[in-house]
Amino acid sequence: MALRNHHHSETYISRPSIPEQPQIQKTVKRHRKLLSKGEKILLICLLSVVTLLAVMIIQTQTAVRSTTTDISQIEKQIDTTSKENTDLSIQVSELSTYDRIWKKAEELGLKLNEQNVKVVPGQ
């Protein structure tokens, strides 16, 4: 039995430990690109869309300002024309009075002849 016990309790001879040298690892630095090809394409597309929209907005604002200016000029013309129309209407009513027409007719040598007067129904 003593032999069996001896067999199980084997003594392990430890070999002298070699201090582990830090392995010189070739560190393969994979430079990760900042943006991949697909991301660059998406970024370019996004910038293109933003630029296109900005240009469209600027053109629309320019068109609106131009139209607003045109509208204000047309409104001024309308006001001027309305005033002229009002003034002309007043002149027409002043010039078409009966007394004035009669004076003008006498100046031209026209005389009132009751037998030549025809009555025209009014409108």
Short mmCIF file of C-alpha atoms in Angstrom, two decimals:
data_model
loop_
_atom_site.label_atom_id
_atom_site.label_comp_id
_atom_site.label_asym_id
_atom_site.label_seq_id
_atom_site.Cartn_x
_atom_site.Cartn_y
_atom_site.Cartn_z
CA MET A 1 0.00 0.00 0.00
CA ALA A 2 2.81 2.23 0.58
CA LEU A 3 3.68 1.96 -3.05
CA ARG A 4 0.27 3.02 -4.13
CA ASN A 5 0.30 6.04 -1.93
CA HIS A 6 3.64 6.96 -3.31
CA HIS A 7 2.29 6.66 -6.79
CA HIS A 8 -0.49 9.17 -6.19
CA SER A 9 1.54 11.71 -4.42
CA GLU A 10 3.98 12.29 -7.18
CA THR A 11 6.10 15.30 -6.75
CA TYR A 12 6.19 17.51 -9.69
CA ILE A 13 9.52 18.88 -10.58
CA SER A 14 8.97 22.39 -11.51
CA ARG A 15 11.19 23.57 -14.20
CA PRO A 16 12.81 26.90 -13.73
CA SER A 17 10.41 29.54 -14.73
CA ILE A 18 11.56 31.66 -17.60
CA PRO A 19 10.41 35.17 -17.11
CA GLU A 20 8.00 35.91 -19.87
CA GLN A 21 9.45 38.40 -22.19
CA PRO A 22 6.95 40.76 -23.54
CA GLN A 23 6.36 39.59 -27.02
CA ILE A 24 7.05 42.18 -29.57
CA GLN A 25 3.81 42.15 -31.38
CA LYS A 26 3.62 43.73 -34.69
CA THR A 27 0.76 46.00 -34.09
CA VAL A 28 -0.97 46.27 -37.36
CA LYS A 29 -2.58 49.62 -37.11
CA ARG A 30 -5.54 49.53 -39.37
CA HIS A 31 -6.26 53.12 -39.88
CA ARG A 32 -10.00 53.25 -39.94
CA LYS A 33 -10.94 55.81 -42.47
CA LEU A 34 -12.96 58.65 -41.09
CA LEU A 35 -15.74 57.97 -43.57
CA SER A 36 -16.31 54.93 -45.66
CA LYS A 37 -17.05 55.19 -49.37
CA GLY A 38 -20.80 54.75 -48.84
CA GLU A 39 -20.85 57.36 -46.09
CA LYS A 40 -18.99 59.81 -48.35
CA ILE A 41 -21.58 59.27 -51.10
CA LEU A 42 -24.44 59.79 -48.63
CA LEU A 43 -22.76 62.92 -47.26
CA ILE A 44 -22.27 64.32 -50.76
CA CYS A 45 -25.92 63.56 -51.61
CA LEU A 46 -27.09 65.24 -48.40
CA LEU A 47 -24.96 68.32 -49.02
CA SER A 48 -26.21 68.47 -52.62
CA VAL A 49 -29.85 68.34 -51.50
CA VAL A 50 -29.28 71.00 -48.82
CA THR A 51 -27.50 73.25 -51.33
CA LEU A 52 -30.23 72.74 -53.92
CA LEU A 53 -32.95 73.58 -51.39
CA ALA A 54 -31.05 76.68 -50.23
CA VAL A 55 -30.72 77.91 -53.82
CA MET A 56 -34.42 77.26 -54.46
CA ILE A 57 -35.39 79.19 -51.31
CA ILE A 58 -33.19 82.13 -52.30
CA GLN A 59 -34.68 82.19 -55.81
CA THR A 60 -38.20 82.04 -54.40
CA GLN A 61 -37.50 84.90 -51.98
CA THR A 62 -36.05 86.96 -54.83
CA ALA A 63 -39.13 86.27 -56.96
CA VAL A 64 -41.44 87.22 -54.07
CA ARG A 65 -39.58 90.49 -53.48
CA SER A 66 -39.69 91.30 -57.19
CA THR A 67 -43.41 90.56 -57.33
CA THR A 68 -44.05 92.66 -54.22
CA THR A 69 -42.21 95.58 -55.81
CA ASP A 70 -44.23 95.18 -59.01
CA ILE A 71 -47.47 95.07 -57.01
CA SER A 72 -46.63 98.27 -55.13
CA GLN A 73 -45.78 100.05 -58.41
CA ILE A 74 -49.04 98.89 -59.98
CA GLU A 75 -50.98 100.06 -56.92
CA LYS A 76 -49.38 103.50 -57.23
CA GLN A 77 -50.36 103.61 -60.92
CA ILE A 78 -53.92 102.60 -60.01
CA ASP A 79 -54.11 105.38 -57.41
CA THR A 80 -52.79 107.94 -59.90
CA THR A 81 -55.20 106.78 -62.61
CA SER A 82 -58.13 106.84 -60.16
CA LYS A 83 -57.31 110.43 -59.18
CA GLU A 84 -57.05 111.42 -62.84
CA ASN A 85 -60.41 109.75 -63.57
CA THR A 86 -62.03 111.57 -60.67
CA ASP A 87 -60.61 114.91 -61.83
CA LEU A 88 -61.76 114.26 -65.40
CA SER A 89 -65.25 113.29 -64.22
CA ILE A 90 -65.49 116.57 -62.31
CA GLN A 91 -64.34 118.48 -65.41
CA VAL A 92 -66.91 116.68 -67.57
CA SER A 93 -69.70 117.55 -65.17
CA GLU A 94 -68.52 121.19 -65.02
CA LEU A 95 -68.17 121.50 -68.79
CA SER A 96 -71.48 119.83 -69.59
CA THR A 97 -73.73 122.20 -67.67
CA TYR A 98 -76.65 123.62 -69.65
CA ASP A 99 -75.59 127.26 -69.20
CA ARG A 100 -72.09 126.65 -70.48
CA ILE A 101 -73.33 124.73 -73.52
CA TRP A 102 -75.83 127.51 -74.31
CA LYS A 103 -73.12 130.19 -74.05
CA LYS A 104 -70.84 128.21 -76.33
CA ALA A 105 -73.66 127.77 -78.87
CA GLU A 106 -74.37 131.51 -78.88
CA GLU A 107 -70.65 132.25 -79.37
CA LEU A 108 -70.72 130.01 -82.43
CA GLY A 109 -73.75 131.86 -83.81
CA LEU A 110 -76.41 129.31 -83.05
CA LYS A 111 -79.85 130.63 -82.12
CA LEU A 112 -82.73 128.87 -80.48
CA ASN A 113 -85.50 128.27 -82.99
CA GLU A 114 -88.46 126.65 -81.28
CA GLN A 115 -89.72 125.10 -84.54
CA ASN A 116 -86.46 123.24 -85.16
CA VAL A 117 -86.35 121.69 -81.68
CA LYS A 118 -87.15 118.02 -81.56
CA VAL A 119 -87.81 116.31 -78.27
CA VAL A 120 -85.73 113.18 -77.86
CA PRO A 121 -86.75 110.73 -75.16
CA GLY A 122 -84.12 110.59 -72.42
CA GLN A 123 -82.20 107.51 -71.62
#
